[in-house]
Amino acid sequence: MEITSAVDLIVFAGQSNMAGRGDAEDAPECLPGAGYEYKAVSAPEDLIPIQEPFGLHEDRENGLSDRTEDGGTKRSGSMVTALVNEYYRQTGHVVIGVSASKGGTSTEQWKKSYISDAVSRLESAKCYLSDHQIAVRDIYVVWCQGETDGDHQVTKEIYKKNTQKLMEQFKKAGASQVFLVQIGHFNYLLHGEKGKAWDKRYEVIRQAQEELCRENGFFTLAASFEPYLTLMRDSYHYFQRAYDEVGTACGKIMAEYKA
């Protein structure tokens, strides 16, 4: 394909609700020319029109991998296509998306193991675009993570500190803004009173994310899974409709920020 205008480069980073556990067949198709995926691991010499499941085969040994035990993929449908469609409708800007997510990961694990892989994927995308004379207008990160920190009873202060430290690595690589997608509930509808008690841990993370976006101008609260309790398919994940609506909301806020 030929891209003649400057693009916006977006890294989609986080854990399973960024990787997506929806249903690709129910996701929208990407608008023609709206967005392309740079597959830093599985196809680093090309750009591929975005489709669901986004990030398929972007699994790096000892890095960001979202495979099942038998070698299949856990990626089944994400928020990315809906986000890109809305962003493109509002701005007309072509998106180059980079997958950098892995289910079940905490901020501590990201600090120790995964942020270097994520940043290297961003750097690879920048090199590819430069080599092919495709100008980059802005570099953004969409970050959706925190359930595992809730499971581990991480405090608000530690969560904010860890997240800021992680995102500083993206900032050093050229990212100008982080658009944060707030986590939702632990699905207490499935687990009764015990589930409600567990969800208090997630509430701590939701509050930390809101505070972080109020206190630090590098972060923008762009969307939230909090309203989608009734669209949860298991204890942690959602049906495709929730991913699509959250993605659309995030794309809208990103476009408003751009304006």
Coordinates of C-alpha atoms in Angstrom, one line a residue:
M1 CA 0.0 0.0 0.0
E2 CA 1.1 3.6 -0.4
I3 CA 0.7 6.1 2.5
T4 CA 1.3 9.6 1.4
S5 CA 0.3 11.6 4.5
A6 CA 1.9 11.7 8.0
V7 CA 0.6 9.0 10.3
D8 CA 0.0 8.7 14.1
L9 CA 1.9 5.8 15.7
I10 CA 0.1 4.2 18.6
V11 CA 1.3 1.4 20.9
F12 CA -1.5 -0.7 22.4
A13 CA 0.0 -1.9 25.7
G14 CA -1.2 -3.7 28.8
Q15 CA -2.7 -7.0 29.8
S16 CA -5.5 -9.2 28.7
N17 CA -8.2 -6.6 28.2
M18 CA -5.9 -4.8 25.9
A19 CA -4.9 -8.0 24.1
G20 CA -8.7 -8.6 23.8
R21 CA -10.8 -11.6 24.8
G22 CA -13.8 -10.7 22.7
D23 CA -15.1 -12.3 19.5
A24 CA -13.4 -11.2 16.3
E25 CA -16.3 -12.1 14.1
D26 CA -18.5 -9.6 16.0
A27 CA -16.0 -6.8 15.7
P28 CA -16.3 -4.0 13.1
E29 CA -14.1 -4.1 10.0
C30 CA -11.4 -1.4 9.9
L31 CA -12.4 1.4 7.6
P32 CA -10.4 1.4 4.4
G33 CA -7.1 3.1 4.8
A34 CA -7.8 4.0 8.5
G35 CA -5.2 1.9 10.1
Y36 CA -2.4 -0.6 9.6
E37 CA -0.6 -2.9 12.1
Y38 CA 3.1 -3.0 12.3
K39 CA 3.9 -6.5 13.4
A40 CA 7.3 -6.1 15.0
V41 CA 7.7 -9.8 15.7
S42 CA 5.9 -11.8 13.0
A43 CA 6.0 -9.5 9.9
P44 CA 8.5 -6.7 10.5
E45 CA 8.9 -5.9 6.8
D46 CA 5.4 -4.8 6.0
L47 CA 2.3 -3.0 7.2
I48 CA -0.9 -5.0 7.3
P49 CA -4.5 -3.5 7.4
I50 CA -5.8 -3.7 10.9
Q51 CA -8.1 -6.6 11.6
E52 CA -9.2 -8.6 14.6
P53 CA -7.9 -10.2 16.5
F54 CA -5.3 -7.4 16.6
G55 CA -1.8 -8.5 17.6
L56 CA -2.2 -12.1 16.3
H57 CA 1.2 -13.9 16.3
E58 CA 3.0 -11.0 18.0
D59 CA 4.4 -13.4 20.6
R60 CA 8.1 -13.0 21.6
E61 CA 9.8 -15.8 23.6
N62 CA 10.7 -14.5 27.0
G63 CA 8.9 -11.3 26.2
L64 CA 5.3 -10.3 25.5
S65 CA 3.6 -13.5 24.5
D66 CA -0.2 -14.2 24.7
R67 CA -0.2 -17.9 23.8
T68 CA -2.1 -20.7 25.2
E69 CA -0.3 -23.7 26.7
D70 CA -0.8 -25.7 23.5
G71 CA 0.7 -22.9 21.4
G72 CA -2.5 -21.3 20.2
T73 CA -3.5 -17.6 20.9
K74 CA -5.5 -16.1 23.7
R75 CA -6.2 -13.1 21.5
S76 CA -9.7 -13.3 20.2
G77 CA -11.1 -9.8 19.6
S78 CA -10.0 -6.4 21.0
M79 CA -10.9 -2.7 21.3
V80 CA -8.4 -1.6 18.7
T81 CA -10.4 -1.7 15.5
A82 CA -13.3 0.3 17.0
L83 CA -10.8 2.8 18.4
V84 CA -9.0 3.3 15.1
N85 CA -12.2 3.7 13.2
E86 CA -13.5 6.4 15.5
Y87 CA -10.2 8.2 15.7
Y88 CA -10.0 8.2 11.9
R89 CA -13.6 9.4 11.5
Q90 CA -12.8 12.3 13.8
T91 CA -9.3 13.3 12.6
G92 CA -8.7 11.7 9.2
H93 CA -5.3 10.6 10.5
V94 CA -4.0 7.2 9.5
V95 CA -3.0 5.0 12.5
I96 CA -0.1 2.6 12.6
G97 CA -0.8 0.3 15.5
V98 CA 1.8 -1.8 17.4
S99 CA 0.7 -4.6 19.7
A100 CA 2.5 -4.8 23.1
S101 CA 0.2 -6.7 25.5
K102 CA 0.2 -9.9 27.6
G103 CA -2.5 -11.3 29.8
G104 CA -2.1 -11.6 33.5
T105 CA 0.8 -9.2 34.0
S106 CA 1.4 -6.8 36.8
T107 CA 3.3 -3.5 36.8
E108 CA 6.1 -5.1 38.7
Q109 CA 6.4 -7.7 35.9
W110 CA 6.4 -5.0 33.3
K111 CA 9.2 -3.2 35.1
K112 CA 11.3 -6.3 35.3
S113 CA 10.6 -8.0 32.0
Y114 CA 8.1 -6.5 29.5
I115 CA 8.7 -2.8 29.1
S116 CA 11.9 -3.3 27.2
D117 CA 10.1 -5.6 24.7
A118 CA 7.3 -3.0 24.3
V119 CA 9.7 -0.1 23.7
S120 CA 11.8 -2.2 21.3
R121 CA 8.6 -2.8 19.2
L122 CA 8.0 0.9 19.1
E123 CA 11.5 1.6 18.0
S124 CA 11.2 -1.0 15.3
A125 CA 8.1 0.6 14.0
K126 CA 9.8 4.0 14.0
C127 CA 12.7 2.6 12.0
Y128 CA 10.4 0.9 9.5
L129 CA 8.4 4.1 8.9
S130 CA 11.6 6.1 8.6
D131 CA 13.1 3.7 6.1
H132 CA 9.9 3.8 4.0
Q133 CA 9.7 7.7 4.1
I134 CA 6.5 7.6 6.1
A135 CA 6.3 10.7 8.3
V136 CA 5.1 10.3 11.9
R137 CA 3.0 13.1 13.3
D138 CA 2.5 11.9 16.9
I139 CA 3.4 8.8 19.0
Y140 CA 0.8 7.7 21.6
V141 CA 0.4 4.9 24.0
V142 CA -3.0 3.4 24.9
W143 CA -2.5 1.6 28.2
C144 CA -5.1 -0.9 29.7
Q145 CA -3.7 -2.7 32.7
G146 CA -4.3 -3.1 36.4
E147 CA -6.4 -6.2 37.2
T148 CA -3.4 -8.2 38.2
D149 CA -2.2 -5.4 40.5
G150 CA -5.6 -5.4 42.1
D151 CA -5.4 -9.2 42.6
H152 CA -2.0 -8.6 44.3
Q153 CA -3.5 -5.8 46.5
V154 CA -1.1 -3.2 45.2
T155 CA -1.6 0.2 46.9
K156 CA -2.6 3.3 45.0
E157 CA 0.7 4.9 45.6
I158 CA 2.7 2.0 44.3
Y159 CA 0.5 1.5 41.3
K160 CA 0.8 5.2 40.3
K161 CA 4.6 5.1 40.9
N162 CA 5.1 1.9 38.9
T163 CA 2.9 3.1 36.0
Q164 CA 4.6 6.5 35.8
K165 CA 8.0 4.8 35.7
L166 CA 6.9 2.4 32.9
M167 CA 5.4 5.2 30.8
E168 CA 8.5 7.3 31.2
Q169 CA 10.3 4.6 29.1
F170 CA 7.8 5.2 26.3
K171 CA 8.2 9.0 26.7
K172 CA 12.0 8.6 26.2
A173 CA 11.2 6.7 23.0
G174 CA 9.1 9.6 21.7
A175 CA 5.6 9.1 23.0
S176 CA 3.9 12.4 23.7
Q177 CA 0.8 11.2 25.6
V178 CA -0.6 8.1 27.4
F179 CA -4.3 7.4 27.0
L180 CA -5.4 5.3 29.9
V181 CA -8.3 2.9 29.7
Q182 CA -9.5 2.3 33.3
I183 CA -10.1 -1.3 34.4
G184 CA -13.6 -2.5 35.3
H185 CA -14.9 -4.7 38.0
F186 CA -13.9 -8.1 39.2
N187 CA -17.1 -9.9 38.2
Y188 CA -18.9 -10.1 41.5
L189 CA -22.1 -11.1 39.7
L190 CA -20.5 -14.5 39.3
H191 CA -19.1 -14.7 42.8
G192 CA -21.5 -13.1 45.2
E193 CA -20.3 -11.5 48.5
K194 CA -16.8 -12.9 48.1
G195 CA -16.6 -11.3 44.7
K196 CA -17.7 -7.9 46.0
A197 CA -15.0 -8.1 48.6
W198 CA -12.4 -8.9 45.8
D199 CA -13.7 -6.1 43.7
K200 CA -12.7 -3.6 46.4
R201 CA -9.1 -4.4 45.3
Y202 CA -10.0 -3.4 41.8
E203 CA -11.6 -0.2 43.1
V204 CA -8.2 0.8 44.6
I205 CA -6.7 0.5 41.1
R206 CA -9.5 2.4 39.5
Q207 CA -9.0 5.2 41.9
A208 CA -5.3 5.2 41.4
Q209 CA -5.8 5.5 37.6
E210 CA -8.2 8.5 38.0
E211 CA -5.7 10.2 40.4
L212 CA -2.8 9.6 38.0
C213 CA -4.7 11.3 35.2
R214 CA -5.6 14.3 37.3
E215 CA -2.2 14.7 38.7
N216 CA 0.1 14.1 35.7
G217 CA -0.5 15.8 32.4
F218 CA 1.2 13.0 30.5
F219 CA -1.8 10.8 31.2
T220 CA -5.4 11.2 29.9
L221 CA -8.3 9.1 31.2
A222 CA -9.8 8.1 27.8
A223 CA -12.3 5.3 28.6
S224 CA -13.3 2.8 31.2
F225 CA -14.6 -0.8 31.5
E226 CA -16.2 0.1 34.8
P227 CA -19.8 0.5 33.3
Y228 CA -19.6 -2.9 31.6
L229 CA -20.2 -5.3 34.4
T230 CA -23.2 -6.9 32.7
L231 CA -21.2 -7.5 29.5
M232 CA -18.5 -9.6 31.3
R233 CA -18.1 -13.1 30.0
D234 CA -16.0 -14.4 32.9
S235 CA -14.4 -13.1 36.0
Y236 CA -12.1 -10.6 34.2
H237 CA -13.1 -10.3 30.5
Y238 CA -15.8 -9.0 28.2
F239 CA -17.9 -9.7 25.2
Q240 CA -17.0 -7.9 22.0
R241 CA -19.6 -5.3 22.4
A242 CA -17.9 -3.9 25.5
Y243 CA -14.5 -3.8 23.7
D244 CA -16.1 -2.0 20.8
E245 CA -17.8 0.6 22.9
V246 CA -14.7 1.2 25.1
G247 CA -12.6 1.5 22.0
T248 CA -15.0 3.9 20.3
A249 CA -15.0 6.1 23.5
C250 CA -11.2 6.0 23.7
G251 CA -10.9 7.0 20.0
K252 CA -13.2 9.9 20.5
I253 CA -11.2 11.3 23.5
M254 CA -8.0 10.8 21.6
A255 CA -9.4 12.8 18.7
E256 CA -10.6 15.6 21.0
Y257 CA -7.1 15.7 22.5
K258 CA -5.7 16.0 19.1
A259 CA -8.0 18.9 18.2

